[in-house]
Amino acid sequence: MSKPLSPHASRGSLSQPGQARDSMKKERLLDYYVWSVIAVGVVCVAYCAFRIPPGALNLSFGLLALLIVLLSGRLSINIPNATGHITISDTFIFMVILLYGGEPAVLVAAAEGAYSSLPYRRVRTLAFNGSIMAISTFLTSEVLSRTFGPVTALPHVENLGKLVAAVCVMALVQYTMNSLLASGFTALKRGQGVAHVWRQYYLWSSITHLAGASTAGLVSRLIALFGYYYVLLATPIIVIVYLTYRTYLQNIETSAAQAEQAERERMREHYAQMEKLSALGELASGVAHNFNNTLTGILARAQLLLEASDPKEVRRGLRIIIQTAEDGAKTVKRIQDFARQRRDQDFVRIDVDQLMHEVTEITRPRWKDYAEAANVHIRLVRQINSKAVIMGDAGELREVLVNMVFNAVDAMPEGGTLTLSTQDAGGEVVLTVADTGTGMAEDVRSRIFDPFFTTKGKAGMGLGLSVSYGIIRRHEGRVEVESEVGRGTTFRMWFPAVAEAGEAGGALLPAALPARADGSLRILVVDDEDYVRELLADILEREGCEVVLAGEGHEALSLFDAQGFDAVFTDVGLPGMSGWELARAVRERDRRLALAVITGWGDTVTAEEQSAAQADWVIPKPFTVERIMGLVDEISQRKAAAAAPAGR
């Protein structure tokens, strides 16, 4: 039998606490419903008690009633996702209907419903559940008697079809009334439609009623033919039904739990993605703002220069345009650092000890002055004694270390020890930033380098360590983080060391180029942007080069086959044939030709891509006039060196 109440009902009403406070109107309506069901149940019980035949209450009935009340109510199964439960008492109550009539069955059903609700320890709960059982059983017995005649005669009929029909009607009426009364309560309690609640929580409970009615019909027929001892046959059948049904519901609950967990994970990922997109939107908005400022400075200044006649004003305006363009290029590089996509290495030699001392002084106001002003005392420990040199960008590495020091200070709101150290480690240099602060849990530690992940709430964007990670990797380094809650955090960074001055990193240092050899160069410039082609042509022609222009790869290849060239400058993103394809085709025709790839994607070009195309240079945009002039000098030197043996 379905019972809609659970131990979680509140004291003031039958609703759960949070739901009871939602609406006073809903609570009053629920109270009216409960008291109405109780009133009807009391009338049914009183009517049946008044009409019960005195001879029906014999010893066998007493034993069966006691078995029903004490045992069947204990064998209950919770309804998944609802506040009710199902018992197997319907089998025994159906047997009482068929063997003793409707009136005794109503009394037993009311007693069983009330007794099975004793764990709730509320009189109204006991009365309500007992009333549901009394009403549904009373209506079932009335329908049976009016349809098939005296109910107790049904197990003795010779027409088995009549008994089967009576069993089906009994199961249908009992299930319908019982589930509708329970659904009404749950619907009012949850603010949902009765039909929706019935379909979701009580539709499948028809299995127990059908199985119980069938078992009761079979056992009552055996008792009518052979005696009451055959009631024992019902026990294993009922137990099997109970165990099967409980296993079925456990599988449902397991599947529901798995589905709920999957839904929670999906929603968590959805919200995390929304947060990332929101942060990315803020980042894109900031980038757009910076680029709009950059373009405004260039465009407006260039328009002013068109009207200018004073050479000093022109030179001043051009310097502003150059500076603005360089600032725009730095913005692009910053984004690439964040995306971990930039691989250019315009590195110089860096003394790591000196770098760490500089970081100490830069951050001194944060870990000393500001901290002491807030009555926070942080002790600095310096273990800087490596004497090693690495190749890198000092500004970027300073940014990484400063960011880590600031994070360490933030992690010590009550004060502590900040340790900065450098040490040699077998061809590598280890830079360490350690604190004795709050530390991090493992789930936080594993995500600190993820973009947009932050533990500072609105005070942080979650970009600092992500950008730092990109810078470390660009310097061919690696980073390790150790942390324990309450014990502090240690960041260790490994970078390849330069063993001796002038070695390893020397080739990366900018060097003065020798003077360009005499003789003009013939250069093929390939780019799909007109202004880039014209800019390269102006620079190259000012250097005395003969320049041929092409807007796409196939045109360039035709010109290359028809004319001789000393060098080819090509973009990567070309229509029809990419710059890489053009470079490979040119290299197949001439293995010694000077080949330069000049592209806006230059910072993301890998060594493998450059090697596959056999390009001599990859020049990232935006480029400077000096870089192109230096490239011309290199090509001229190569041409002169190649021609020297022939001239001897």
XYZ file of C-alpha atoms in Angstrom:
648
model
C 0.000 0.000 0.000
C 1.241 3.530 -0.798
C 1.783 5.883 2.126
C 2.792 9.453 1.325
C 4.421 10.594 4.571
C 8.059 10.381 5.579
C 10.004 10.940 8.777
C 11.068 14.326 7.373
C 7.644 15.905 7.832
C 7.715 19.054 9.967
C 6.043 19.472 13.358
C 3.718 22.209 12.256
C 2.386 20.528 9.161
C 2.820 17.490 6.969
C 5.041 19.446 4.557
C 8.802 19.649 4.728
C 10.058 22.770 6.583
C 11.244 24.685 3.539
C 8.080 23.969 1.601
C 5.761 24.769 4.562
C 7.114 28.317 4.665
C 6.656 28.913 0.947
C 2.963 29.704 1.111
C 0.484 29.936 3.976
C -2.304 29.332 1.522
C -0.775 26.053 0.359
C -0.294 24.974 3.976
C -3.926 25.641 4.853
C -5.116 23.772 1.773
C -2.925 20.831 2.718
C -4.356 20.846 6.253
C -7.919 20.838 4.890
C -7.084 17.886 2.677
C -5.495 15.874 5.500
C -8.340 16.455 7.949
C -10.930 15.690 5.261
C -9.280 12.318 4.525
C -9.114 11.562 8.254
C -12.783 12.414 8.692
C -13.873 10.152 5.833
C -11.603 7.374 7.138
C -13.112 7.594 10.618
C -16.613 7.330 9.115
C -15.596 4.233 7.121
C -14.085 2.567 10.183
C -17.105 3.385 12.362
C -19.545 2.151 9.715
C -17.692 -1.138 9.264
C -17.262 -1.677 13.014
C -21.016 -1.242 13.449
C -21.855 -3.657 10.584
C -19.253 -6.378 11.173
C -20.797 -9.825 11.724
C -20.033 -11.094 15.262
C -19.069 -14.549 14.006
C -16.398 -13.161 11.692
C -14.040 -12.352 14.551
C -12.700 -15.871 15.285
C -9.244 -17.147 16.193
C -8.017 -17.583 12.624
C -9.046 -14.022 11.816
C -7.295 -12.739 14.929
C -4.039 -14.492 14.037
C -4.154 -13.276 10.452
C -4.955 -9.710 11.538
C -2.107 -9.760 14.039
C 0.275 -11.049 11.343
C -0.814 -8.287 9.006
C -0.484 -5.473 11.507
C 2.797 -6.537 13.125
C 4.696 -8.025 10.183
C 3.573 -6.666 6.834
C 3.929 -3.010 7.836
C 7.564 -3.634 8.775
C 8.361 -4.836 5.252
C 8.302 -1.498 3.470
C 10.215 0.089 0.594
C 10.786 3.825 0.183
C 9.447 5.443 -2.969
C 12.378 6.914 -4.960
C 12.499 10.751 -4.983
C 9.284 10.967 -2.936
C 8.338 11.251 0.734
C 6.403 7.972 0.919
C 6.856 4.221 1.029
C 5.233 0.985 -0.166
C 4.301 -1.993 2.043
C 3.278 -5.517 1.039
C 0.256 -5.499 3.354
C -2.075 -5.380 0.343
C -1.652 -9.146 -0.178
C -2.924 -9.957 3.312
C -5.677 -7.333 3.214
C -6.935 -8.797 -0.073
C -7.002 -12.209 1.641
C -9.069 -10.766 4.505
C -11.532 -9.285 1.995
C -11.978 -12.630 0.213
C -12.058 -14.799 3.354
C -13.828 -12.598 5.954
C -15.548 -9.799 4.010
C -15.120 -6.074 3.564
C -15.896 -4.856 7.100
C -13.147 -6.859 8.881
C -10.740 -5.945 6.050
C -11.383 -2.209 6.597
C -10.608 -2.504 10.301
C -7.413 -4.478 9.652
C -6.327 -2.074 6.897
C -6.859 0.971 9.143
C -4.905 -0.669 11.959
C -2.063 -1.664 9.639
C -1.841 1.827 8.124
C -1.664 3.456 11.547
C 0.778 0.912 12.997
C 3.195 1.158 10.065
C 3.328 4.951 10.684
C 4.426 4.655 14.320
C 8.061 5.697 13.503
C 6.721 9.178 12.636
C 5.395 9.589 16.215
C 2.600 11.962 15.266
C -1.059 11.222 15.904
C -2.226 13.028 12.787
C 0.220 11.074 10.640
C -1.032 7.770 12.044
C -4.653 8.851 11.538
C -4.051 10.043 7.981
C -2.269 6.888 6.793
C -4.792 4.669 8.544
C -7.625 6.628 6.887
C -6.129 6.176 3.413
C -6.027 2.427 3.952
C -9.565 2.355 5.379
C -11.074 4.417 2.530
C -9.398 2.476 -0.294
C -10.258 -0.900 1.285
C -13.873 0.138 1.975
C -14.424 1.249 -1.624
C -12.754 -1.931 -2.934
C -15.020 -4.222 -0.910
C -18.112 -2.200 -1.866
C -17.302 -2.407 -5.593
C -16.642 -6.157 -5.331
C -19.878 -6.898 -3.438
C -22.000 -4.794 -5.804
C -20.375 -6.298 -8.883
C -19.889 -9.949 -7.975
C -22.200 -10.480 -5.000
C -21.056 -11.637 -1.539
C -17.295 -11.250 -1.416
C -16.607 -14.232 0.844
C -18.308 -16.511 -1.703
C -15.841 -15.664 -4.477
C -13.113 -18.206 -3.427
C -15.755 -20.994 -3.581
C -17.199 -20.251 -7.046
C -16.828 -22.964 -9.662
C -16.445 -20.371 -12.406
C -12.733 -19.499 -12.140
C -13.234 -16.737 -14.658
C -15.409 -14.905 -12.180
C -12.715 -15.203 -9.501
C -10.032 -13.944 -11.876
C -12.213 -10.995 -12.865
C -12.915 -10.210 -9.202
C -9.185 -10.323 -8.415
C -8.438 -7.883 -11.260
C -11.197 -5.478 -10.159
C -10.024 -5.708 -6.550
C -6.434 -4.830 -7.500
C -7.530 -1.995 -9.802
C -9.893 -0.287 -7.343
C -7.568 -0.632 -4.358
C -4.570 0.654 -6.338
C -6.515 3.545 -7.884
C -7.968 4.874 -4.656
C -4.821 4.312 -2.606
C -2.474 5.952 -5.127
C -4.829 8.888 -5.833
C -5.198 9.728 -2.149
C -1.404 9.526 -1.668
C -0.796 11.535 -4.853
C -3.169 14.242 -3.680
C -1.150 14.757 -0.531
C 2.220 14.777 -2.339
C 0.903 17.125 -5.030
C -0.352 19.678 -2.481
C 2.856 19.395 -0.514
C 5.114 19.976 -3.534
C 2.893 22.393 -5.424
C 2.629 20.061 -8.433
C -0.227 18.575 -10.406
C -1.855 15.394 -9.121
C -1.507 13.673 -12.510
C 2.189 14.529 -12.685
C 2.843 13.217 -9.170
C 0.808 10.078 -9.810
C 2.716 9.270 -13.013
C 6.112 10.024 -11.501
C 5.849 8.378 -8.079
C 2.882 6.002 -7.904
C 2.150 4.607 -11.362
C 4.651 1.782 -11.055
C 3.298 0.757 -7.600
C 0.436 -0.997 -9.444
C 2.829 -3.966 -9.668
C 2.494 -4.683 -5.939
C -1.300 -4.458 -5.993
C -1.623 -6.777 -8.982
C 0.847 -9.276 -7.510
C -0.823 -9.044 -4.099
C -4.339 -9.544 -5.488
C -3.224 -12.512 -7.590
C -1.507 -14.132 -4.610
C -4.531 -13.485 -2.375
C -6.901 -14.962 -4.960
C -4.771 -18.116 -5.348
C -4.321 -18.663 -1.601
C -8.002 -18.006 -0.790
C -8.983 -20.546 -3.453
C -6.647 -23.163 -1.918
C -7.988 -22.422 1.571
C -11.560 -22.801 0.326
C -10.695 -26.193 -1.209
C -8.201 -27.657 1.290
C -8.232 -25.626 4.509
C -6.471 -22.794 6.319
C -3.086 -24.495 6.501
C -2.535 -23.573 2.876
C -2.269 -19.928 3.921
C 1.362 -20.800 4.604
C 1.822 -21.129 0.837
C 1.431 -17.396 0.557
C 4.495 -16.694 2.698
C 7.284 -17.661 0.227
C 5.394 -16.059 -2.639
C 5.038 -12.786 -0.734
C 8.690 -12.847 0.337
C 9.796 -13.430 -3.257
C 7.609 -10.560 -4.470
C 8.996 -8.323 -1.734
C 12.648 -9.159 -2.462
C 12.168 -8.788 -6.211
C 10.438 -5.451 -5.811
C 13.062 -4.168 -3.375
C 15.851 -5.130 -5.784
C 13.997 -3.401 -8.609
C 13.674 -0.201 -6.585
C 17.333 -0.348 -5.533
C 18.294 -0.498 -9.200
C 16.026 2.474 -9.881
C 17.576 4.421 -7.020
C 21.106 3.567 -8.219
C 20.279 4.657 -11.762
C 18.638 7.826 -10.452
C 21.678 8.594 -8.281
C 24.019 8.078 -11.233
C 21.865 10.268 -13.450
C 21.701 12.934 -10.750
C 25.482 12.836 -10.309
C 25.998 13.102 -14.069
C 23.594 16.039 -14.190
C 25.435 17.758 -11.342
C 28.742 17.267 -13.145
C 27.242 18.602 -16.363
C 25.838 21.664 -14.600
C 29.135 22.228 -12.781
C 31.013 22.118 -16.101
C 28.374 24.359 -17.663
C 28.699 27.010 -14.968
C 32.488 26.741 -14.998
C 32.456 27.254 -18.759
C 30.125 30.229 -18.354
C 32.495 31.749 -15.813
C 35.423 31.219 -18.160
C 33.526 32.727 -21.071
C 32.575 35.681 -18.897
C 36.194 36.205 -17.902
C 37.253 35.730 -21.516
C 34.683 38.357 -22.508
C 36.207 40.768 -20.022
C 39.664 39.964 -21.388
C 38.495 40.446 -24.984
C 36.841 43.719 -24.011
C 40.103 44.946 -22.511
C 42.078 43.836 -25.561
C 39.610 45.552 -27.901
C 39.889 48.729 -25.839
C 43.692 48.669 -26.080
C 43.681 48.020 -29.818
C 41.113 50.728 -30.446
C 43.362 53.147 -28.604
C 46.357 51.942 -30.629
C 44.565 52.257 -33.965
C 43.187 55.660 -33.007
C 46.667 56.904 -32.208
C 48.064 55.647 -35.505
C 45.145 56.717 -37.708
C 44.648 60.185 -36.262
C 48.391 60.903 -36.136
C 48.835 59.801 -39.765
C 45.982 62.075 -40.857
C 47.615 64.996 -39.068
C 50.925 64.258 -40.781
C 49.253 64.495 -44.192
C 48.592 68.172 -43.418
C 51.923 68.847 -41.687
C 54.725 70.828 -43.398
C 57.190 71.275 -40.553
C 59.846 68.499 -40.715
C 60.194 68.503 -36.921
C 56.472 67.986 -36.514
C 56.549 65.172 -39.061
C 59.436 63.417 -37.282
C 57.716 63.842 -33.929
C 54.465 62.403 -35.311
C 56.285 59.472 -36.886
C 58.011 58.654 -33.603
C 54.611 58.636 -31.880
C 53.222 56.285 -34.545
C 56.208 53.963 -34.103
C 55.829 53.919 -30.331
C 52.074 53.298 -30.599
C 52.603 50.417 -33.016
C 55.221 48.890 -30.722
C 52.769 49.116 -27.821
C 50.196 47.305 -29.936
C 52.729 44.584 -30.698
C 53.400 44.158 -26.967
C 49.674 43.715 -26.395
C 49.631 40.900 -28.954
C 52.621 39.243 -27.310
C 50.932 39.501 -23.925
C 47.883 37.666 -25.284
C 50.121 35.023 -26.827
C 51.891 34.579 -23.502
C 48.517 34.072 -21.873
C 47.568 31.534 -24.562
C 51.023 29.945 -24.248
C 51.479 30.279 -27.995
C 54.492 32.595 -28.365
C 57.782 30.839 -29.058
C 60.061 33.603 -30.277
C 63.233 33.821 -28.230
C 64.751 37.299 -28.312
C 66.700 36.379 -25.204
C 69.783 37.824 -23.522
C 72.085 36.563 -20.800
C 70.617 36.948 -17.304
C 72.402 36.651 -13.972
C 69.789 34.829 -11.870
C 71.236 36.045 -8.573
C 70.987 39.634 -9.747
C 67.463 38.953 -11.011
C 66.389 37.618 -7.606
C 67.935 40.601 -5.801
C 66.007 42.938 -8.120
C 62.761 41.088 -7.355
C 63.496 41.432 -3.634
C 63.792 45.191 -3.906
C 60.812 45.570 -6.258
C 58.533 43.673 -3.861
C 59.943 45.205 -0.639
C 57.005 47.664 -0.230
C 54.564 44.739 -0.318
C 56.235 42.284 2.061
C 57.731 44.882 4.400
C 56.281 48.415 4.293
C 52.608 47.678 3.584
C 52.672 44.517 5.710
C 54.160 46.242 8.748
C 51.697 49.126 8.367
C 48.947 46.497 8.773
C 50.773 45.005 11.794
C 51.777 41.934 9.775
C 55.400 40.844 10.122
C 56.975 38.852 7.304
C 60.556 37.655 7.651
C 62.549 37.473 4.422
C 65.126 34.703 3.985
C 67.507 35.001 1.015
C 69.513 32.001 -0.130
C 70.857 33.476 -3.344
C 74.197 31.914 -4.238
C 74.073 30.132 -7.594
C 76.293 32.487 -9.679
C 74.579 30.977 -12.736
C 73.501 32.600 -16.013
C 70.448 31.743 -18.110
C 69.114 32.967 -21.440
C 65.806 34.809 -21.232
C 63.770 37.967 -21.077
C 64.568 39.655 -17.768
C 61.338 41.673 -17.732
C 59.166 38.585 -18.176
C 60.999 36.570 -15.534
C 60.797 39.486 -13.118
C 57.038 39.556 -13.728
C 56.778 35.830 -12.895
C 58.773 36.123 -9.684
C 57.042 39.306 -8.531
C 53.647 37.666 -9.072
C 54.697 34.641 -7.009
C 56.042 36.842 -4.203
C 52.790 38.809 -4.097
C 50.809 35.570 -3.935
C 53.032 34.385 -1.084
C 52.419 37.614 0.843
C 48.660 37.275 0.299
C 48.858 33.732 1.682
C 50.364 35.012 4.977
C 47.733 37.409 6.376
C 49.021 36.736 9.894
C 52.681 36.987 8.937
C 55.295 34.307 8.345
C 58.517 33.566 6.481
C 59.167 34.322 2.807
C 62.122 32.475 1.263
C 63.780 33.391 -2.057
C 66.564 31.150 -3.262
C 68.654 30.216 -6.283
C 70.836 27.142 -6.637
C 72.606 25.087 -9.274
C 71.245 21.639 -10.130
C 73.327 19.761 -12.701
C 73.215 22.066 -15.711
C 70.059 23.779 -14.526
C 69.255 26.637 -12.195
C 66.471 26.323 -9.608
C 64.639 29.484 -8.542
C 62.469 29.019 -5.451
C 59.749 31.142 -3.846
C 58.421 29.637 -0.606
C 56.073 30.828 2.135
C 54.743 29.539 5.442
C 51.190 30.676 4.757
C 47.786 29.053 4.558
C 48.742 26.558 1.858
C 46.431 24.876 -0.628
C 44.359 21.733 -0.788
C 45.253 19.247 -3.513
C 42.251 20.114 -5.700
C 43.282 23.790 -5.630
C 46.980 23.074 -6.179
C 46.218 20.998 -9.271
C 44.317 23.887 -10.910
C 46.366 26.986 -10.067
C 47.791 27.277 -13.591
C 44.361 26.957 -15.251
C 43.172 30.159 -16.952
C 40.521 32.070 -14.958
C 40.925 29.876 -11.865
C 41.304 31.994 -8.739
C 40.829 31.636 -4.985
C 40.596 35.402 -4.478
C 36.994 35.818 -5.622
C 36.319 39.094 -7.405
C 39.731 40.371 -6.344
C 41.447 38.139 -8.915
C 40.966 37.224 -12.564
C 42.874 33.932 -12.417
C 45.338 35.004 -15.125
C 48.559 35.719 -13.184
C 49.837 32.176 -12.730
C 48.491 31.080 -16.111
C 50.542 33.796 -17.830
C 53.518 32.941 -15.601
C 53.290 29.315 -16.681
C 53.393 30.372 -20.336
C 56.472 32.512 -19.724
C 58.266 29.684 -17.901
C 57.566 27.245 -20.714
C 58.687 29.787 -23.308
C 62.009 29.941 -21.472
C 62.240 26.132 -21.801
C 61.690 25.850 -18.069
C 59.428 23.820 -15.843
C 57.695 24.538 -12.554
C 56.766 22.414 -9.551
C 54.409 23.361 -6.727
C 54.358 21.799 -3.268
C 51.688 22.873 -0.816
C 49.980 21.699 2.349
C 47.061 23.341 4.093
C 48.335 25.270 7.093
C 52.004 24.595 6.253
C 52.662 26.872 3.274
C 53.528 26.674 -0.432
C 56.763 26.304 -2.407
C 57.214 27.175 -6.095
C 60.339 25.746 -7.777
C 61.327 26.721 -11.309
C 64.053 24.999 -13.329
C 65.789 26.776 -16.243
C 68.673 25.584 -18.431
C 71.916 27.278 -17.387
C 74.561 28.780 -19.682
C 77.781 27.169 -18.569
C 80.246 29.791 -19.783
C 79.958 33.276 -21.147
C 79.765 33.425 -24.883
C 78.673 29.803 -25.123
C 75.221 28.359 -25.895
C 73.309 31.580 -25.750
C 75.800 33.637 -27.703
C 74.097 32.927 -30.988
C 70.904 34.385 -29.609
C 72.434 37.728 -28.762
C 71.976 40.484 -31.329
C 75.268 41.167 -33.077
C 76.347 43.881 -35.435
C 76.036 42.735 -39.021
C 78.870 43.298 -41.445
C 78.411 45.775 -44.230
C 76.364 44.529 -47.143
C 78.413 43.425 -50.136
C 78.172 45.359 -53.343
C 75.663 44.306 -55.929
C 71.890 44.596 -55.879
C 69.545 41.780 -54.919
C 66.514 40.594 -56.844
C 63.791 39.661 -54.335
C 60.307 38.193 -54.831
C 57.834 39.468 -52.208
C 54.616 37.445 -51.742
C 51.784 38.717 -49.528
C 48.026 38.961 -50.026
C 47.858 42.339 -48.254
C 48.633 45.245 -50.595
C 49.959 47.574 -47.907
C 52.371 44.904 -46.593
C 53.714 44.207 -50.089
C 54.177 47.909 -50.758
C 55.836 48.469 -47.379
C 58.337 45.665 -47.996
C 58.963 46.967 -51.508
C 59.684 50.483 -50.215
C 62.136 49.180 -47.612
C 63.901 46.829 -50.011
C 64.104 49.350 -52.858
C 65.583 51.920 -50.466
C 68.298 49.334 -49.834
C 68.978 49.111 -53.557
C 67.117 45.858 -54.186
C 65.048 45.034 -57.250
C 61.628 43.906 -56.047
C 58.928 41.850 -57.788
C 55.524 41.597 -56.077
C 52.949 38.771 -56.062
C 49.592 38.546 -54.268
C 49.183 34.769 -54.091
C 51.175 31.551 -54.239
C 50.499 30.310 -57.778
C 51.319 33.720 -59.244
C 54.526 33.812 -57.232
C 55.552 30.348 -58.414
C 54.970 31.337 -62.048
C 57.106 34.463 -61.595
C 59.808 32.408 -59.877
C 59.925 29.919 -62.764
C 60.079 32.735 -65.357
C 62.664 34.935 -63.649
C 65.708 34.481 -61.445
C 65.715 35.689 -57.817
C 68.216 35.917 -54.993
C 65.591 35.627 -52.279
C 61.890 35.049 -51.654
C 59.944 36.753 -48.848
C 56.545 35.091 -48.336
C 53.593 35.315 -45.996
C 51.995 32.104 -44.639
C 48.289 32.875 -45.060
C 47.951 33.080 -48.847
C 44.879 32.293 -50.978
C 45.014 29.088 -53.016
C 48.506 27.968 -52.031
C 49.765 28.539 -48.489
C 53.113 30.124 -47.780
C 54.454 26.801 -46.487
C 53.483 25.079 -49.726
C 55.082 27.859 -51.738
C 58.263 27.659 -49.649
C 58.545 23.901 -50.228
C 57.923 24.322 -53.955
C 60.580 27.049 -54.195
C 63.048 24.967 -52.175
C 62.544 22.017 -54.529
C 63.583 24.290 -57.413
C 66.528 25.962 -55.675
C 68.224 24.521 -52.589
C 70.505 27.557 -52.040
C 67.991 30.364 -52.438
C 67.521 32.692 -49.439
C 64.007 32.038 -48.127
C 62.265 34.136 -45.469
C 58.783 33.592 -44.041
C 57.302 36.890 -42.805
C 54.010 36.270 -41.042
C 51.639 37.489 -38.374
C 51.734 33.943 -36.994
C 55.509 34.009 -36.687
C 55.510 33.703 -32.895
C 53.568 30.441 -33.092
C 55.629 28.831 -35.848
C 57.332 25.710 -34.547
C 60.849 24.590 -35.361
C 59.357 21.537 -37.082
C 57.299 23.700 -39.460
C 60.282 25.881 -40.278
C 62.479 22.847 -40.844
C 59.896 21.125 -43.073
C 59.732 24.197 -45.328
C 63.535 24.647 -45.110
C 63.031 28.351 -44.467
C 66.146 30.313 -43.487
C 64.256 32.878 -41.402
C 60.854 33.278 -39.800
C 60.154 36.984 -39.196
C 57.116 37.794 -37.019
C 54.870 40.726 -37.794
C 54.938 43.527 -36.914
C 58.531 43.821 -38.131
C 60.811 46.825 -37.994
C 62.670 48.505 -40.833
C 65.925 47.619 -39.081
C 65.008 43.912 -39.086
C 64.351 43.898 -42.825
C 67.549 45.890 -43.465
C 69.481 43.361 -41.411
C 67.908 40.550 -43.423
C 69.047 42.209 -46.671
C 72.578 42.472 -45.285
C 72.583 38.758 -44.404
C 71.364 37.783 -47.861
C 73.979 40.023 -49.488
C 76.735 38.427 -47.435
C 75.536 34.957 -48.425
C 75.481 35.990 -52.086
C 78.975 37.464 -51.850
C 80.312 34.371 -50.093
C 78.795 32.110 -52.747
C 80.277 34.187 -55.568
C 83.776 34.500 -54.050
C 85.253 31.163 -55.255
C 84.173 31.814 -58.808
C 85.952 35.168 -58.808
C 89.350 33.775 -57.832
